[in-house]
Amino acid sequence: RFFAEGKCSKGSTCTFTHSVQELQPLPMDQKRVRPCRFFEEGHCMSGQACIYAHGAEEMDALMKFHAARQLPGGGATSS
């Protein structure tokens, strides 16, 4: 908010991102197998850090990733 208003005085020591390019990609195990409605509408501000799938290719990759985790020996843990 402050950067967008031209009021961020912390520069490189600021802990918040100042652009979409600064956002780090979210690991597959933290993403949800759902399409991002903002991406579909053409205005997701989270970029690669979004918790939802951006497009059919990413949705397919997420479905395969999460399905593999559910298989025996696929990394799923039981509680």
PDB file of N, CA and C in Angstrom:
ATOM      1  N   ARG A   1       0.822  -1.188   0.000  1.00  0.00           N
ATOM      2  CA  ARG A   1       0.000   0.000   0.000  1.00  0.00           C
ATOM      3  C   ARG A   1       0.865   1.250   0.000  1.00  0.00           C
ATOM      4  N   PHE A   2       1.853   1.304   0.868  1.00  0.00           N
ATOM      5  CA  PHE A   2       2.688   2.507   0.951  1.00  0.00           C
ATOM      6  C   PHE A   2       3.512   2.706  -0.320  1.00  0.00           C
ATOM      7  N   PHE A   3       4.032   1.584  -0.871  1.00  0.00           N
ATOM      8  CA  PHE A   3       4.816   1.692  -2.102  1.00  0.00           C
ATOM      9  C   PHE A   3       3.947   2.217  -3.238  1.00  0.00           C
ATOM     10  N   ALA A   4       2.740   1.677  -3.357  1.00  0.00           N
ATOM     11  CA  ALA A   4       1.829   2.106  -4.424  1.00  0.00           C
ATOM     12  C   ALA A   4       1.493   3.590  -4.299  1.00  0.00           C
ATOM     13  N   GLU A   5       1.495   4.089  -3.068  1.00  0.00           N
ATOM     14  CA  GLU A   5       1.208   5.504  -2.831  1.00  0.00           C
ATOM     15  C   GLU A   5       2.471   6.361  -2.878  1.00  0.00           C
ATOM     16  N   GLY A   6       3.632   5.699  -3.108  1.00  0.00           N
ATOM     17  CA  GLY A   6       4.901   6.422  -3.148  1.00  0.00           C
ATOM     18  C   GLY A   6       5.396   6.835  -1.774  1.00  0.00           C
ATOM     19  N   LYS A   7       4.939   6.120  -0.727  1.00  0.00           N
ATOM     20  CA  LYS A   7       5.279   6.495   0.646  1.00  0.00           C
ATOM     21  C   LYS A   7       6.148   5.474   1.385  1.00  0.00           C
ATOM     22  N   CYS A   8       6.600   4.407   0.716  1.00  0.00           N
ATOM     23  CA  CYS A   8       7.436   3.416   1.394  1.00  0.00           C
ATOM     24  C   CYS A   8       8.844   3.978   1.519  1.00  0.00           C
ATOM     25  N   SER A   9       9.296   4.111   2.749  1.00  0.00           N
ATOM     26  CA  SER A   9      10.624   4.686   2.989  1.00  0.00           C
ATOM     27  C   SER A   9      11.664   3.620   3.325  1.00  0.00           C
ATOM     28  N   LYS A  10      11.271   2.339   3.329  1.00  0.00           N
ATOM     29  CA  LYS A  10      12.186   1.270   3.747  1.00  0.00           C
ATOM     30  C   LYS A  10      13.069   0.740   2.629  1.00  0.00           C
ATOM     31  N   GLY A  11      12.702   0.998   1.388  1.00  0.00           N
ATOM     32  CA  GLY A  11      13.531   0.553   0.266  1.00  0.00           C
ATOM     33  C   GLY A  11      13.792  -0.936   0.278  1.00  0.00           C
ATOM     34  N   SER A  12      15.051  -1.358   0.133  1.00  0.00           N
ATOM     35  CA  SER A  12      15.397  -2.781   0.060  1.00  0.00           C
ATOM     36  C   SER A  12      15.226  -3.509   1.390  1.00  0.00           C
ATOM     37  N   THR A  13      15.056  -2.798   2.481  1.00  0.00           N
ATOM     38  CA  THR A  13      14.840  -3.453   3.776  1.00  0.00           C
ATOM     39  C   THR A  13      13.365  -3.714   4.053  1.00  0.00           C
ATOM     40  N   CYS A  14      12.496  -3.290   3.151  1.00  0.00           N
ATOM     41  CA  CYS A  14      11.062  -3.505   3.313  1.00  0.00           C
ATOM     42  C   CYS A  14      10.756  -4.998   3.191  1.00  0.00           C
ATOM     43  N   THR A  15       9.919  -5.517   4.069  1.00  0.00           N
ATOM     44  CA  THR A  15       9.569  -6.939   4.050  1.00  0.00           C
ATOM     45  C   THR A  15       8.394  -7.244   3.139  1.00  0.00           C
ATOM     46  N   PHE A  16       7.798  -6.231   2.540  1.00  0.00           N
ATOM     47  CA  PHE A  16       6.686  -6.424   1.619  1.00  0.00           C
ATOM     48  C   PHE A  16       7.178  -6.330   0.179  1.00  0.00           C
ATOM     49  N   THR A  17       6.457  -6.976  -0.739  1.00  0.00           N
ATOM     50  CA  THR A  17       6.845  -6.903  -2.147  1.00  0.00           C
ATOM     51  C   THR A  17       6.377  -5.587  -2.746  1.00  0.00           C
ATOM     52  N   HIS A  18       7.157  -5.109  -3.682  1.00  0.00           N
ATOM     53  CA  HIS A  18       6.817  -3.869  -4.363  1.00  0.00           C
ATOM     54  C   HIS A  18       6.368  -4.100  -5.795  1.00  0.00           C
ATOM     55  N   SER A  19       6.403  -5.356  -6.246  1.00  0.00           N
ATOM     56  CA  SER A  19       5.942  -5.681  -7.590  1.00  0.00           C
ATOM     57  C   SER A  19       5.627  -7.168  -7.663  1.00  0.00           C
ATOM     58  N   VAL A  20       4.856  -7.563  -8.672  1.00  0.00           N
ATOM     59  CA  VAL A  20       4.522  -8.965  -8.882  1.00  0.00           C
ATOM     60  C   VAL A  20       5.786  -9.772  -9.146  1.00  0.00           C
ATOM     61  N   GLN A  21       6.794  -9.159  -9.774  1.00  0.00           N
ATOM     62  CA  GLN A  21       8.043  -9.860 -10.083  1.00  0.00           C
ATOM     63  C   GLN A  21       8.790 -10.286  -8.811  1.00  0.00           C
ATOM     64  N   GLU A  22       8.566  -9.628  -7.695  1.00  0.00           N
ATOM     65  CA  GLU A  22       9.239  -9.971  -6.441  1.00  0.00           C
ATOM     66  C   GLU A  22       8.581 -11.151  -5.732  1.00  0.00           C
ATOM     67  N   LEU A  23       7.363 -11.520  -6.125  1.00  0.00           N
ATOM     68  CA  LEU A  23       6.670 -12.624  -5.475  1.00  0.00           C
ATOM     69  C   LEU A  23       7.359 -13.940  -5.806  1.00  0.00           C
ATOM     70  N   GLN A  24       7.522 -14.796  -4.809  1.00  0.00           N
ATOM     71  CA  GLN A  24       8.149 -16.100  -4.992  1.00  0.00           C
ATOM     72  C   GLN A  24       7.078 -17.119  -5.386  1.00  0.00           C
ATOM     73  N   PRO A  25       7.409 -18.040  -6.313  1.00  0.00           N
ATOM     74  CA  PRO A  25       6.438 -19.075  -6.674  1.00  0.00           C
ATOM     75  C   PRO A  25       6.069 -19.918  -5.458  1.00  0.00           C
ATOM     76  N   LEU A  26       4.812 -20.282  -5.370  1.00  0.00           N
ATOM     77  CA  LEU A  26       4.331 -21.099  -4.272  1.00  0.00           C
ATOM     78  C   LEU A  26       4.604 -22.570  -4.589  1.00  0.00           C
ATOM     79  N   PRO A  27       5.126 -23.347  -3.633  1.00  0.00           N
ATOM     80  CA  PRO A  27       5.373 -24.775  -3.879  1.00  0.00           C
ATOM     81  C   PRO A  27       4.064 -25.498  -4.208  1.00  0.00           C
ATOM     82  N   MET A  28       4.155 -26.547  -5.024  1.00  0.00           N
ATOM     83  CA  MET A  28       2.970 -27.300  -5.453  1.00  0.00           C
ATOM     84  C   MET A  28       2.152 -27.829  -4.275  1.00  0.00           C
ATOM     85  N   ASP A  29       2.833 -28.241  -3.201  1.00  0.00           N
ATOM     86  CA  ASP A  29       2.085 -28.817  -2.078  1.00  0.00           C
ATOM     87  C   ASP A  29       1.282 -27.770  -1.298  1.00  0.00           C
ATOM     88  N   GLN A  30       1.491 -26.500  -1.598  1.00  0.00           N
ATOM     89  CA  GLN A  30       0.730 -25.441  -0.930  1.00  0.00           C
ATOM     90  C   GLN A  30      -0.364 -24.863  -1.821  1.00  0.00           C
ATOM     91  N   LYS A  31      -0.413 -25.314  -3.076  1.00  0.00           N
ATOM     92  CA  LYS A  31      -1.428 -24.812  -4.004  1.00  0.00           C
ATOM     93  C   LYS A  31      -2.694 -25.658  -3.915  1.00  0.00           C
ATOM     94  N   ARG A  32      -3.819 -25.051  -4.231  1.00  0.00           N
ATOM     95  CA  ARG A  32      -5.102 -25.744  -4.217  1.00  0.00           C
ATOM     96  C   ARG A  32      -5.496 -26.141  -5.637  1.00  0.00           C
ATOM     97  N   VAL A  33      -6.180 -27.272  -5.736  1.00  0.00           N
ATOM     98  CA  VAL A  33      -6.614 -27.780  -7.035  1.00  0.00           C
ATOM     99  C   VAL A  33      -7.943 -27.114  -7.395  1.00  0.00           C
ATOM    100  N   ARG A  34      -7.858 -25.840  -7.644  1.00  0.00           N
ATOM    101  CA  ARG A  34      -9.008 -25.033  -8.059  1.00  0.00           C
ATOM    102  C   ARG A  34      -8.507 -23.943  -8.990  1.00  0.00           C
ATOM    103  N   PRO A  35      -9.304 -23.568  -9.959  1.00  0.00           N
ATOM    104  CA  PRO A  35      -8.879 -22.466 -10.831  1.00  0.00           C
ATOM    105  C   PRO A  35      -8.979 -21.119 -10.111  1.00  0.00           C
ATOM    106  N   CYS A  36      -8.078 -20.246 -10.431  1.00  0.00           N
ATOM    107  CA  CYS A  36      -8.091 -18.892  -9.871  1.00  0.00           C
ATOM    108  C   CYS A  36      -9.094 -18.054 -10.665  1.00  0.00           C
ATOM    109  N   ARG A  37     -10.136 -17.596 -10.013  1.00  0.00           N
ATOM    110  CA  ARG A  37     -11.156 -16.825 -10.729  1.00  0.00           C
ATOM    111  C   ARG A  37     -10.616 -15.479 -11.187  1.00  0.00           C
ATOM    112  N   PHE A  38      -9.663 -14.929 -10.443  1.00  0.00           N
ATOM    113  CA  PHE A  38      -9.076 -13.646 -10.843  1.00  0.00           C
ATOM    114  C   PHE A  38      -8.209 -13.806 -12.092  1.00  0.00           C
ATOM    115  N   PHE A  39      -7.459 -14.924 -12.167  1.00  0.00           N
ATOM    116  CA  PHE A  39      -6.666 -15.204 -13.358  1.00  0.00           C
ATOM    117  C   PHE A  39      -7.580 -15.381 -14.564  1.00  0.00           C
ATOM    118  N   GLU A  40      -8.679 -16.112 -14.369  1.00  0.00           N
ATOM    119  CA  GLU A  40      -9.630 -16.333 -15.459  1.00  0.00           C
ATOM    120  C   GLU A  40     -10.242 -15.024 -15.951  1.00  0.00           C
ATOM    121  N   GLU A  41     -10.374 -14.055 -15.044  1.00  0.00           N
ATOM    122  CA  GLU A  41     -10.922 -12.746 -15.408  1.00  0.00           C
ATOM    123  C   GLU A  41      -9.831 -11.798 -15.920  1.00  0.00           C
ATOM    124  N   GLY A  42      -8.565 -12.276 -15.864  1.00  0.00           N
ATOM    125  CA  GLY A  42      -7.453 -11.499 -16.402  1.00  0.00           C
ATOM    126  C   GLY A  42      -6.804 -10.513 -15.456  1.00  0.00           C
ATOM    127  N   HIS A  43      -7.036 -10.679 -14.126  1.00  0.00           N
ATOM    128  CA  HIS A  43      -6.427  -9.707 -13.207  1.00  0.00           C
ATOM    129  C   HIS A  43      -6.025 -10.286 -11.850  1.00  0.00           C
ATOM    130  N   CYS A  44      -5.333 -11.437 -11.844  1.00  0.00           N
ATOM    131  CA  CYS A  44      -4.818 -11.980 -10.583  1.00  0.00           C
ATOM    132  C   CYS A  44      -3.553 -11.204 -10.215  1.00  0.00           C
ATOM    133  N   MET A  45      -3.563 -10.604  -9.040  1.00  0.00           N
ATOM    134  CA  MET A  45      -2.435  -9.794  -8.584  1.00  0.00           C
ATOM    135  C   MET A  45      -1.341 -10.628  -7.917  1.00  0.00           C
ATOM    136  N   SER A  46      -1.622 -11.904  -7.652  1.00  0.00           N
ATOM    137  CA  SER A  46      -0.657 -12.739  -6.923  1.00  0.00           C
ATOM    138  C   SER A  46       0.387 -13.399  -7.808  1.00  0.00           C
ATOM    139  N   GLY A  47       0.138 -13.472  -9.096  1.00  0.00           N
ATOM    140  CA  GLY A  47       1.105 -14.090 -10.000  1.00  0.00           C
ATOM    141  C   GLY A  47       1.412 -15.521  -9.608  1.00  0.00           C
ATOM    142  N   GLN A  48       2.690 -15.909  -9.660  1.00  0.00           N
ATOM    143  CA  GLN A  48       3.103 -17.277  -9.326  1.00  0.00           C
ATOM    144  C   GLN A  48       2.900 -17.615  -7.857  1.00  0.00           C
ATOM    145  N   ALA A  49       2.673 -16.621  -7.017  1.00  0.00           N
ATOM    146  CA  ALA A  49       2.467 -16.860  -5.591  1.00  0.00           C
ATOM    147  C   ALA A  49       1.005 -17.165  -5.263  1.00  0.00           C
ATOM    148  N   CYS A  50       0.144 -17.203  -6.263  1.00  0.00           N
ATOM    149  CA  CYS A  50      -1.279 -17.476  -6.053  1.00  0.00           C
ATOM    150  C   CYS A  50      -1.465 -18.914  -5.583  1.00  0.00           C
ATOM    151  N   ILE A  51      -2.406 -19.131  -4.656  1.00  0.00           N
ATOM    152  CA  ILE A  51      -2.655 -20.485  -4.147  1.00  0.00           C
ATOM    153  C   ILE A  51      -3.536 -21.306  -5.075  1.00  0.00           C
ATOM    154  N   TYR A  52      -4.087 -20.684  -6.115  1.00  0.00           N
ATOM    155  CA  TYR A  52      -4.965 -21.371  -7.054  1.00  0.00           C
ATOM    156  C   TYR A  52      -4.288 -21.551  -8.411  1.00  0.00           C
ATOM    157  N   ALA A  53      -4.830 -22.479  -9.215  1.00  0.00           N
ATOM    158  CA  ALA A  53      -4.258 -22.808 -10.518  1.00  0.00           C
ATOM    159  C   ALA A  53      -4.508 -21.704 -11.537  1.00  0.00           C
ATOM    160  N   HIS A  54      -3.473 -21.398 -12.297  1.00  0.00           N
ATOM    161  CA  HIS A  54      -3.550 -20.431 -13.385  1.00  0.00           C
ATOM    162  C   HIS A  54      -3.523 -21.188 -14.711  1.00  0.00           C
ATOM    163  N   GLY A  55      -4.676 -21.516 -15.219  1.00  0.00           N
ATOM    164  CA  GLY A  55      -4.781 -22.180 -16.508  1.00  0.00           C
ATOM    165  C   GLY A  55      -4.875 -23.696 -16.409  1.00  0.00           C
ATOM    166  N   ALA A  56      -5.281 -24.301 -17.525  1.00  0.00           N
ATOM    167  CA  ALA A  56      -5.505 -25.747 -17.588  1.00  0.00           C
ATOM    168  C   ALA A  56      -4.228 -26.551 -17.353  1.00  0.00           C
ATOM    169  N   GLU A  57      -3.103 -26.068 -17.873  1.00  0.00           N
ATOM    170  CA  GLU A  57      -1.841 -26.805 -17.717  1.00  0.00           C
ATOM    171  C   GLU A  57      -1.437 -26.905 -16.241  1.00  0.00           C
ATOM    172  N   GLU A  58      -1.546 -25.807 -15.513  1.00  0.00           N
ATOM    173  CA  GLU A  58      -1.203 -25.843 -14.088  1.00  0.00           C
ATOM    174  C   GLU A  58      -2.221 -26.669 -13.307  1.00  0.00           C
ATOM    175  N   MET A  59      -3.490 -26.602 -13.679  1.00  0.00           N
ATOM    176  CA  MET A  59      -4.524 -27.404 -13.020  1.00  0.00           C
ATOM    177  C   MET A  59      -4.229 -28.890 -13.190  1.00  0.00           C
ATOM    178  N   ASP A  60      -3.863 -29.309 -14.410  1.00  0.00           N
ATOM    179  CA  ASP A  60      -3.509 -30.709 -14.662  1.00  0.00           C
ATOM    180  C   ASP A  60      -2.303 -31.135 -13.824  1.00  0.00           C
ATOM    181  N   ALA A  61      -1.288 -30.282 -13.781  1.00  0.00           N
ATOM    182  CA  ALA A  61      -0.086 -30.589 -13.002  1.00  0.00           C
ATOM    183  C   ALA A  61      -0.419 -30.724 -11.518  1.00  0.00           C
ATOM    184  N   LEU A  62      -1.273 -29.856 -11.010  1.00  0.00           N
ATOM    185  CA  LEU A  62      -1.673 -29.929  -9.604  1.00  0.00           C
ATOM    186  C   LEU A  62      -2.474 -31.187  -9.312  1.00  0.00           C
ATOM    187  N   MET A  63      -3.376 -31.549 -10.210  1.00  0.00           N
ATOM    188  CA  MET A  63      -4.175 -32.758 -10.017  1.00  0.00           C
ATOM    189  C   MET A  63      -3.274 -33.992  -9.968  1.00  0.00           C
ATOM    190  N   LYS A  64      -2.299 -34.062 -10.876  1.00  0.00           N
ATOM    191  CA  LYS A  64      -1.364 -35.194 -10.890  1.00  0.00           C
ATOM    192  C   LYS A  64      -0.506 -35.206  -9.630  1.00  0.00           C
ATOM    193  N   PHE A  65      -0.029 -34.037  -9.235  1.00  0.00           N
ATOM    194  CA  PHE A  65       0.819 -33.940  -8.043  1.00  0.00           C
ATOM    195  C   PHE A  65       0.071 -34.415  -6.804  1.00  0.00           C
ATOM    196  N   HIS A  66      -1.128 -33.906  -6.587  1.00  0.00           N
ATOM    197  CA  HIS A  66      -1.902 -34.262  -5.398  1.00  0.00           C
ATOM    198  C   HIS A  66      -2.391 -35.710  -5.448  1.00  0.00           C
ATOM    199  N   ALA A  67      -2.702 -36.227  -6.642  1.00  0.00           N
ATOM    200  CA  ALA A  67      -3.104 -37.630  -6.764  1.00  0.00           C
ATOM    201  C   ALA A  67      -1.937 -38.544  -6.404  1.00  0.00           C
ATOM    202  N   ALA A  68      -0.733 -38.194  -6.840  1.00  0.00           N
ATOM    203  CA  ALA A  68       0.450 -39.002  -6.533  1.00  0.00           C
ATOM    204  C   ALA A  68       0.732 -39.021  -5.034  1.00  0.00           C
ATOM    205  N   ARG A  69       0.428 -37.946  -4.358  1.00  0.00           N
ATOM    206  CA  ARG A  69       0.655 -37.882  -2.906  1.00  0.00           C
ATOM    207  C   ARG A  69      -0.323 -38.777  -2.160  1.00  0.00           C
ATOM    208  N   GLN A  70      -1.455 -39.105  -2.758  1.00  0.00           N
ATOM    209  CA  GLN A  70      -2.459 -39.942  -2.113  1.00  0.00           C
ATOM    210  C   GLN A  70      -2.189 -41.435  -2.276  1.00  0.00           C
ATOM    211  N   LEU A  71      -1.312 -41.790  -3.231  1.00  0.00           N
ATOM    212  CA  LEU A  71      -0.992 -43.202  -3.469  1.00  0.00           C
ATOM    213  C   LEU A  71      -0.093 -43.733  -2.352  1.00  0.00           C
ATOM    214  N   PRO A  72      -0.166 -45.046  -2.074  1.00  0.00           N
ATOM    215  CA  PRO A  72       0.749 -45.623  -1.081  1.00  0.00           C
ATOM    216  C   PRO A  72       2.199 -45.347  -1.478  1.00  0.00           C
ATOM    217  N   GLY A  73       2.958 -44.828  -0.554  1.00  0.00           N
ATOM    218  CA  GLY A  73       4.354 -44.496  -0.822  1.00  0.00           C
ATOM    219  C   GLY A  73       4.505 -43.177  -1.557  1.00  0.00           C
ATOM    220  N   GLY A  74       3.404 -42.450  -1.764  1.00  0.00           N
ATOM    221  CA  GLY A  74       3.445 -41.199  -2.516  1.00  0.00           C
ATOM    222  C   GLY A  74       3.682 -39.984  -1.652  1.00  0.00           C
ATOM    223  N   GLY A  75       3.955 -40.172  -0.396  1.00  0.00           N
ATOM    224  CA  GLY A  75       4.279 -39.039   0.464  1.00  0.00           C
ATOM    225  C   GLY A  75       3.148 -38.575   1.350  1.00  0.00           C
ATOM    226  N   ALA A  76       1.956 -39.159   1.203  1.00  0.00           N
ATOM    227  CA  ALA A  76       0.849 -38.762   2.051  1.00  0.00           C
ATOM    228  C   ALA A  76       1.073 -39.318   3.449  1.00  0.00           C
ATOM    229  N   THR A  77       0.709 -38.568   4.434  1.00  0.00           N
ATOM    230  CA  THR A  77       0.864 -39.017   5.816  1.00  0.00           C
ATOM    231  C   THR A  77      -0.512 -39.234   6.420  1.00  0.00           C
ATOM    232  N   SER A  78      -0.608 -40.172   7.329  1.00  0.00           N
ATOM    233  CA  SER A  78      -1.878 -40.395   8.010  1.00  0.00           C
ATOM    234  C   SER A  78      -1.752 -39.909   9.434  1.00  0.00           C
ATOM    235  N   SER A  79      -2.882 -39.472   9.999  1.00  0.00           N
ATOM    236  CA  SER A  79      -2.843 -38.972  11.379  1.00  0.00           C
ATOM    237  C   SER A  79      -3.564 -39.876  12.320  1.00  0.00           C
TER     238      SER A  79
END
